[in-house]
Amino acid sequence: LDDFSVGANIALAIELQGRKATNEEVNKILQTLDLDGYGSRRTNELSGGQKQRIAIARALVKNPDIILADEPTGALDSKTGLQIFEILKKLSKEKLVLVVSHDREFAESFGDRVIELADGQIISDISKTAIKKDLDSVNVQYDKKEGLIVKEGYQLTVDDLALINKYLLSEKNLSITTKKSDQLHIQEVFVETPKKAGPKVYVDEFKMIKSRLPSRMAFVMGASGLNHKKFRLFMTIVLSLVAFGLFGVADSLAAYNRVDATVNSIIDGKITSVALSKRKTIEDEMSNYPRQLDLSLAKSDIEYLNSSIGKETELAFKPIFAAGARGSQSPFYIGSNYSPSNNLTYNSYYLDAISGLAEFTSEELTSLGYTLLGNSRLPTNDDEIAVTKYIFEHFAAKGYSIAEEGTLPIDIKADNLNNPSDLIGKYIFLNSNNLPGSLKLKVVGVVDTHFETERYEELKTSITELANYFLLQEFTTTVNYGYHGLGFVNPGYIDTLIALQDTTGIEIGKNAYLHYYTEDSNMYFAANNINILENYETDQLFFFGEQKTCLAKNEIIVAASSFINNDATEYTIGDFTGTLQQYENALMNDLIMDYAITNYLVAESRGFYEAFYRDIVLSTEEKINGYFEYLYYGRGYQENHYGDKSGDEFYMEVLEQFRPIFESFSPIAVIKEYYNFLFYRQDTGDATIVGFLKDTNDYYEYSTMIVDDDLYEDIALYEKIEPYKYALAKMPSNRAAIKKIAQFCLTMSEDSIESPLQNSATPMLEMANDLVESVAALFIYIGLGFAIFSALMLSNFIGSSVAYKKREIGILRAVGARSSDVFRIFFNESALVALINFVLASIATYMAVYYINASLRTDIGLSITIFNFSVRQIALLLLISFFVAFVASFLPVYRIARKKPVDAISNK
């Protein structure tokens, strides 16, 4: 074996016998074959005869009783051949040596028995017989040519001297020499081999030796094969690396898992909060397409979260009060607090709303890593609030103003709001549809929640690109479902607000439409909010004829302002003739103008003109008209900070003047159209308007409608308002807890209710989940294709390596190695290549996945981790690499090992 030294070749044969090869045994064998000192030489440094001796040495280590040599001198010169025969002759003293040869001279010179074959038949069988002279002894012999030969070192006896004297008498010029014992010979001749009864049977003495190749030697022999065709090995590894790497990347997407994607997105995105909302999924029976409905949370929902996933992950969830707002709805609008001088162009960065109210202690804020800025503190009274730094940015960009009855207006331009301390001590109004009036709260603190303002800087411009759209979705979810948009209030204040919360009405515009229209289509009424009769006082309603305490099925009451704006009929009311809307406008103009004329000076004293007109000099008429427009068309319609009456109060007075007219009406027949988007349920039929609701003519009340109890309950089943929008806690730091949260949020209850996780990554995750899972199925086949290609590359190299070493396989089999031993050698070689490929491919896959995910985050702006490098990719790469190594080694080795050793050696 050319890969081994002389000593290692002999040691291999010893090890195959299950014995440990020692230097002493190897050197002893080398000495026997006159190769002393050749143990460390490589076989390519030896002559042909020396190599033959090594082959004989490997046979001798087995200590065989029989040695069979087939043409041992066939490829050697005569001198070297003679040396080989001399060695075999020497061995024949202790072993039975059988030599197959075409050289009759050598056969007769060295053979004790010569059997001649022709055409498969024995034609001659002769044995060498010694011819001993009567006078010769074992130690003293006579040769006609050489004379008397005495065994070297032998002391002559009296008989020997007598023998010598006899030869001296008969021979003239007799020479006497000495020789070693092995050089003494007796004259021999060939005679016919005598016939014997039959061959001897050695059944009891025969014992098979099971060869065993040591793992270390198998590894060394396998590793040596890597020196073969180094460039091809390099290219195989490179191409396999690329193919395996692409397979790993493809599988990292094919193995896309919602839980793992969520966990990785949270960790990679450094998300610090756990916000859980409530959602119901409704299966459409017609299209089988699921529809999702955002729900608000009740106290029982918060208790459930804390007792389930909260307990399991040691989290304490805080309820975030939003007065019934849910989904994308803004709970507390703050836009009325900005300075009139605000001319900031609309952009998506400023949401103009506080996302919810929460109750925190200073210790809890500190545990979150948040700090109070400047002279801030947390609220200690119910009329106080602490806002976040993000909310302060609204006022820093748009200014601040407030005007209340009996006080001078305050107007601070944006340029003068540079420090959070500038907002502390100021009152702000929070407007909610589900709370009576506005909440007036004093800002006592600004909390720094470490909001990533720089990341969302581009949202301060218009949205034009798809990436910006994704960024906007991320931004709104981060603010609306995190700490950054919160208002912090006094402990216990939220319970007070819950008691005040208007939970009687239901907003239906998102999930259904409810329309009524007259047969001639002249009047059309659309409901965005519905309510029931018992929630209103009598003076808030105008009934046609007698009053009602409940509505019959398909009876409705619509907003008076909605009817007035729809009705094109002309009426004569006193000296007035025209539509009700014209009559309403006339009354409103008169009432508000009279008020403006008599109260514009009061407004001026309270800073109205200073706030809205600044340094513009106005005439009296211009002042009256300016105040009139403020009350009729401006902010003063809902809330007049510069007087004692707002525009909507005048509207209520006007509607009261309509009472005699409305109460004289007869029920109005209309056609009902109700369609539920959640269930695709449609209801069309006749209905009747039996009265009007006294509303303020704003959008919320304008689209409010009172319906019968049955319809209300049907819609309320999925639209009921609860106080909380979501539950909030600090994100745990360990992956196991994060995974439990992800699994909990992605698990749906039997009634199709779930608690979805809300953070910067979830909008993109929800969009990507279905898409990526669909694409992932394709990537399984793509990855499989790469795996097959890489397997072919690897198996091709291994197959060529095995073919290249066909001669070595034959030699190994010839010296006693089993097929399994040979396979282990080549599997070690294959495994080394596979291991190199596996390690490099694993590293390449990890780096590629890391780079792709990082690029999606930094270059495209995605906040999710789509490609997931996990133990699965490592296991698959390892499995495929070593499976290919096994198969690619086994098949060619098995095929070659089945051949006769001589055929394998001769490459037949």
Short mmCIF file of C-alpha atoms in Angstrom, two decimals, residues 102-403:
data_model
loop_
_atom_site.label_atom_id
_atom_site.label_comp_id
_atom_site.label_asym_id
_atom_site.label_seq_id
_atom_site.Cartn_x
_atom_site.Cartn_y
_atom_site.Cartn_z
CA HIS A 102 6.61 -21.40 -15.08
CA ASP A 103 10.35 -21.48 -14.31
CA ARG A 104 11.34 -25.18 -14.20
CA GLU A 105 14.92 -24.38 -13.22
CA PHE A 106 13.88 -22.51 -10.10
CA ALA A 107 11.27 -25.14 -9.35
CA GLU A 108 13.78 -27.97 -9.39
CA SER A 109 16.44 -25.95 -7.59
CA PHE A 110 14.30 -24.90 -4.67
CA GLY A 111 11.34 -27.23 -4.67
CA ASP A 112 11.07 -30.32 -2.48
CA ARG A 113 8.22 -31.54 -4.63
CA VAL A 114 7.38 -30.50 -8.17
CA ILE A 115 3.95 -31.09 -9.65
CA GLU A 116 3.63 -30.35 -13.36
CA LEU A 117 0.25 -29.48 -14.82
CA ALA A 118 -0.98 -29.35 -18.38
CA ASP A 119 -4.52 -28.58 -19.45
CA GLY A 120 -5.68 -28.87 -15.90
CA GLN A 121 -4.23 -32.38 -15.50
CA ILE A 122 -1.26 -33.59 -13.44
CA ILE A 123 1.30 -35.01 -15.82
CA SER A 124 4.18 -35.31 -13.38
CA ASP A 125 4.60 -35.47 -9.60
CA ILE A 126 8.16 -35.86 -8.35
CA SER A 127 9.78 -35.34 -4.97
CA LYS A 128 13.39 -34.56 -4.07
CA THR A 129 15.20 -37.35 -2.22
CA ALA A 130 18.63 -37.07 -0.53
CA ILE A 131 21.49 -39.40 -1.54
CA LYS A 132 23.61 -39.86 1.53
CA LYS A 133 27.14 -41.40 1.40
CA ASP A 134 27.97 -44.03 3.90
CA LEU A 135 30.95 -42.16 5.28
CA ASP A 136 29.19 -38.79 5.73
CA SER A 137 27.78 -37.55 9.02
CA VAL A 138 25.54 -34.68 9.89
CA ASN A 139 28.48 -32.42 10.74
CA VAL A 140 31.10 -33.64 8.26
CA GLN A 141 30.27 -34.12 4.59
CA TYR A 142 32.25 -34.80 1.43
CA ASP A 143 31.68 -33.01 -1.88
CA LYS A 144 33.65 -34.01 -4.96
CA LYS A 145 34.16 -30.39 -5.98
CA GLU A 146 34.61 -28.79 -2.60
CA GLY A 147 36.20 -31.59 -0.63
CA LEU A 148 35.47 -32.13 3.04
CA ILE A 149 33.02 -29.66 4.58
CA VAL A 150 32.88 -29.30 8.35
CA LYS A 151 30.09 -27.54 10.15
CA GLU A 152 31.34 -24.19 11.37
CA GLY A 153 32.14 -24.21 15.08
CA TYR A 154 31.94 -27.91 15.34
CA GLN A 155 34.59 -29.84 17.31
CA LEU A 156 35.66 -33.08 15.67
CA THR A 157 35.10 -36.30 17.49
CA VAL A 158 37.21 -39.48 17.29
CA ASP A 159 34.77 -40.88 14.75
CA ASP A 160 35.05 -37.73 12.66
CA LEU A 161 38.85 -37.97 12.64
CA ALA A 162 38.63 -41.58 11.54
CA LEU A 163 36.29 -40.50 8.70
CA ILE A 164 38.73 -37.81 7.58
CA ASN A 165 41.65 -40.26 7.60
CA LYS A 166 39.73 -42.59 5.31
CA TYR A 167 39.11 -39.76 2.79
CA LEU A 168 42.81 -38.80 2.98
CA LEU A 169 43.78 -42.30 1.95
CA SER A 170 41.49 -42.29 -1.09
CA GLU A 171 41.75 -38.64 -2.28
CA LYS A 172 44.79 -36.68 -3.32
CA ASN A 173 44.90 -32.88 -2.70
CA LEU A 174 41.91 -33.08 -0.35
CA SER A 175 40.74 -29.66 0.89
CA ILE A 176 38.92 -29.19 4.16
CA THR A 177 36.57 -26.13 4.61
CA THR A 178 33.96 -25.02 7.11
CA LYS A 179 30.37 -23.82 6.42
CA LYS A 180 27.37 -22.75 8.39
CA SER A 181 24.86 -25.40 9.17
CA ASP A 182 22.34 -24.09 6.63
CA GLN A 183 24.96 -24.32 3.88
CA LEU A 184 25.57 -27.94 4.39
CA HIS A 185 23.74 -30.02 1.86
CA ILE A 186 23.17 -33.49 0.93
CA GLN A 187 23.08 -34.57 -2.68
CA GLU A 188 19.48 -34.88 -3.78
CA VAL A 189 17.65 -36.34 -6.78
CA PHE A 190 13.98 -36.31 -7.91
CA VAL A 191 12.02 -39.51 -7.83
CA GLU A 192 8.37 -40.37 -8.38
CA THR A 193 6.31 -39.21 -5.47
CA PRO A 194 4.96 -42.23 -3.64
CA LYS A 195 1.20 -42.65 -3.52
CA LYS A 196 -0.52 -42.11 -0.19
CA ALA A 197 -3.94 -43.08 1.11
CA GLY A 198 -5.41 -39.57 0.90
CA PRO A 199 -5.18 -36.02 2.19
CA LYS A 200 -4.97 -35.35 5.87
CA VAL A 201 -8.03 -33.70 7.43
CA TYR A 202 -7.44 -30.87 9.92
CA VAL A 203 -11.03 -30.21 11.06
CA ASP A 204 -10.29 -29.95 14.74
CA GLU A 205 -7.16 -27.89 14.28
CA PHE A 206 -8.66 -25.30 11.84
CA LYS A 207 -9.92 -22.01 13.27
CA MET A 208 -10.96 -18.90 11.32
CA ILE A 209 -9.45 -15.58 12.35
CA LYS A 210 -11.95 -12.73 12.09
CA SER A 211 -10.14 -9.69 10.79
CA ARG A 212 -10.57 -6.39 12.55
CA LEU A 213 -9.24 -3.13 11.19
CA PRO A 214 -8.62 -0.56 13.97
CA SER A 215 -10.57 2.68 13.62
CA ARG A 216 -7.43 4.78 13.89
CA MET A 217 -5.81 2.98 10.98
CA ALA A 218 -9.03 3.11 8.96
CA PHE A 219 -9.19 6.86 9.56
CA VAL A 220 -5.55 7.39 8.57
CA MET A 221 -6.02 5.36 5.42
CA GLY A 222 -9.21 7.22 4.60
CA ALA A 223 -7.69 10.64 5.23
CA SER A 224 -4.75 9.84 2.98
CA GLY A 225 -7.20 9.59 0.10
CA LEU A 226 -7.78 13.33 0.24
CA ASN A 227 -4.37 13.84 -1.34
CA HIS A 228 -5.79 12.37 -4.52
CA LYS A 229 -6.97 14.92 -7.09
CA LYS A 230 -6.76 17.95 -4.81
CA PHE A 231 -8.17 20.39 -7.34
CA ARG A 232 -11.16 18.16 -7.97
CA LEU A 233 -11.64 17.87 -4.21
CA PHE A 234 -11.50 21.65 -3.90
CA MET A 235 -14.03 22.21 -6.67
CA THR A 236 -16.29 19.49 -5.27
CA ILE A 237 -16.27 21.12 -1.85
CA VAL A 238 -16.88 24.58 -3.33
CA LEU A 239 -19.78 23.47 -5.53
CA SER A 240 -21.22 21.27 -2.79
CA LEU A 241 -20.85 24.14 -0.35
CA VAL A 242 -22.83 26.43 -2.65
CA ALA A 243 -25.50 23.79 -3.24
CA PHE A 244 -25.74 22.79 0.41
CA GLY A 245 -25.74 26.44 1.45
CA LEU A 246 -28.59 27.21 -0.93
CA PHE A 247 -30.38 24.15 0.37
CA GLY A 248 -29.95 25.40 3.94
CA VAL A 249 -31.25 28.86 3.05
CA ALA A 250 -34.17 27.39 1.11
CA ASP A 251 -35.02 25.11 4.01
CA SER A 252 -34.81 27.99 6.48
CA LEU A 253 -37.76 29.47 4.60
CA ALA A 254 -39.41 26.12 3.90
CA ALA A 255 -39.35 25.49 7.64
CA TYR A 256 -41.17 28.76 8.30
CA ASN A 257 -43.10 28.47 11.52
CA ARG A 258 -45.35 31.20 12.92
CA VAL A 259 -44.19 30.65 16.47
CA ASP A 260 -40.49 30.68 15.61
CA ALA A 261 -40.94 33.64 13.26
CA THR A 262 -42.69 35.56 16.04
CA VAL A 263 -40.03 34.69 18.62
CA ASN A 264 -37.14 35.56 16.29
CA SER A 265 -38.80 38.82 15.23
CA ILE A 266 -39.24 39.83 18.87
CA ILE A 267 -35.65 39.01 19.77
CA ASP A 268 -34.08 40.47 16.62
CA GLY A 269 -36.28 43.56 16.81
CA LYS A 270 -35.46 44.10 20.50
CA ILE A 271 -39.16 44.44 21.30
CA THR A 272 -39.63 45.27 24.98
CA SER A 273 -43.38 45.00 25.56
CA VAL A 274 -46.08 42.33 25.48
CA ALA A 275 -49.39 43.79 24.33
CA LEU A 276 -52.31 41.38 24.04
CA SER A 277 -55.61 42.40 22.49
CA LYS A 278 -58.76 40.35 21.85
CA ARG A 279 -60.03 39.09 18.54
CA LYS A 280 -62.71 36.76 17.25
CA THR A 281 -62.38 34.84 14.01
CA ILE A 282 -65.57 34.10 12.13
CA GLU A 283 -65.72 31.54 9.36
CA ASP A 284 -67.83 32.55 6.40
CA GLU A 285 -70.02 29.61 5.48
CA MET A 286 -70.29 30.71 1.87
CA SER A 287 -66.67 31.40 0.94
CA ASN A 288 -64.87 29.63 3.81
CA TYR A 289 -62.85 32.79 4.20
CA PRO A 290 -62.16 33.69 7.85
CA ARG A 291 -63.01 37.19 9.02
CA GLN A 292 -61.47 38.75 12.08
CA LEU A 293 -63.21 41.08 14.49
CA ASP A 294 -61.35 43.21 17.04
CA LEU A 295 -62.99 43.17 20.46
CA SER A 296 -62.45 45.25 23.56
CA LEU A 297 -61.43 43.59 26.82
CA ALA A 298 -63.40 43.28 30.04
CA LYS A 299 -61.96 42.92 33.53
CA SER A 300 -62.55 39.18 33.30
CA ASP A 301 -60.31 39.06 30.22
CA ILE A 302 -57.47 40.75 32.12
CA GLU A 303 -57.90 38.30 35.00
CA TYR A 304 -57.77 35.38 32.58
CA LEU A 305 -54.54 36.61 30.98
CA ASN A 306 -52.85 37.06 34.35
CA SER A 307 -53.95 33.64 35.60
CA SER A 308 -52.91 31.81 32.42
CA ILE A 309 -49.99 33.06 30.36
CA GLY A 310 -49.12 35.69 32.95
CA LYS A 311 -48.68 33.09 35.66
CA GLU A 312 -46.81 30.75 33.35
CA THR A 313 -44.28 33.42 32.35
CA GLU A 314 -44.32 35.41 35.62
CA LEU A 315 -45.81 38.50 33.97
CA ALA A 316 -48.32 40.92 35.48
CA PHE A 317 -50.51 42.43 32.76
CA LYS A 318 -51.75 45.99 33.13
CA PRO A 319 -55.15 46.84 31.59
CA ILE A 320 -55.06 49.80 29.20
CA PHE A 321 -58.27 51.82 29.37
CA ALA A 322 -59.52 53.10 26.01
CA ALA A 323 -63.21 53.79 26.74
CA GLY A 324 -64.35 51.08 24.34
CA ALA A 325 -62.02 51.93 21.46
CA ARG A 326 -60.55 48.93 19.70
CA GLY A 327 -58.50 48.01 16.68
CA SER A 328 -57.31 51.10 14.85
CA GLN A 329 -59.65 53.47 16.70
CA SER A 330 -58.06 56.37 18.60
CA PRO A 331 -59.32 56.42 22.21
CA PHE A 332 -58.49 59.96 23.35
CA TYR A 333 -58.20 62.72 20.77
CA ILE A 334 -55.91 65.63 21.77
CA GLY A 335 -56.10 67.73 18.59
CA SER A 336 -58.26 70.41 20.25
CA ASN A 337 -55.31 71.40 22.45
CA TYR A 338 -53.08 72.68 19.67
CA SER A 339 -52.30 76.32 19.07
CA PRO A 340 -54.45 78.11 16.46
CA SER A 341 -51.15 79.21 14.95
CA ASN A 342 -50.37 75.61 14.07
CA ASN A 343 -49.72 75.35 10.34
CA LEU A 344 -47.97 71.99 10.33
CA THR A 345 -48.77 69.98 7.22
CA TYR A 346 -50.57 66.74 7.98
CA ASN A 347 -48.32 63.72 8.30
CA SER A 348 -48.59 60.22 9.71
CA TYR A 349 -46.12 60.65 12.54
CA TYR A 350 -48.46 62.62 14.79
CA LEU A 351 -51.49 60.47 15.61
CA ASP A 352 -53.11 63.30 17.63
CA ALA A 353 -54.35 60.86 20.25
CA ILE A 354 -53.36 59.21 23.50
CA SER A 355 -53.59 55.46 22.90
CA GLY A 356 -54.91 54.62 26.35
CA LEU A 357 -54.79 55.39 30.05
CA ALA A 358 -52.79 53.31 32.50
CA GLU A 359 -51.95 53.32 36.19
CA PHE A 360 -48.26 52.85 37.03
CA THR A 361 -46.11 53.49 40.05
CA SER A 362 -42.68 55.09 39.79
CA GLU A 363 -41.10 51.74 40.73
CA GLU A 364 -42.89 50.02 37.86
CA LEU A 365 -41.70 52.66 35.40
CA THR A 366 -38.15 52.31 36.69
CA SER A 367 -38.29 48.53 36.24
CA LEU A 368 -39.20 49.16 32.61
CA GLY A 369 -36.17 51.41 32.20
CA TYR A 370 -38.28 54.56 31.79
CA THR A 371 -37.52 57.91 33.39
CA LEU A 372 -39.42 61.07 34.33
CA LEU A 373 -37.97 64.11 32.57
CA GLY A 374 -37.16 67.41 34.26
CA ASN A 375 -39.41 68.30 37.17
CA SER A 376 -41.90 65.58 36.26
CA ARG A 377 -43.83 63.38 38.63
CA LEU A 378 -46.60 60.83 38.41
CA PRO A 379 -50.22 61.89 39.11
CA THR A 380 -51.49 61.92 42.69
CA ASN A 381 -54.95 63.36 41.91
CA ASP A 382 -57.70 62.33 39.53
CA ASP A 383 -57.37 65.49 37.47
CA GLU A 384 -53.68 64.90 36.68
CA ILE A 385 -51.89 63.05 33.92
CA ALA A 386 -48.34 62.22 32.87
CA VAL A 387 -47.75 61.92 29.14
CA THR A 388 -44.95 60.28 27.20
CA LYS A 389 -42.18 62.10 25.41
CA TYR A 390 -43.80 61.08 22.10
CA ILE A 391 -47.04 62.85 23.10
CA PHE A 392 -45.03 65.90 24.14
CA GLU A 393 -43.57 65.97 20.61
CA HIS A 394 -47.09 66.71 19.33
CA PHE A 395 -47.20 69.95 21.27
CA ALA A 396 -43.58 70.76 20.46
CA ALA A 397 -44.55 70.57 16.77
CA LYS A 398 -48.08 72.07 16.89
CA GLY A 399 -48.07 74.34 19.91
CA TYR A 400 -50.53 74.50 22.80
CA SER A 401 -53.63 76.55 23.55
CA ILE A 402 -56.52 76.56 26.00
CA ALA A 403 -59.35 78.98 26.65
#
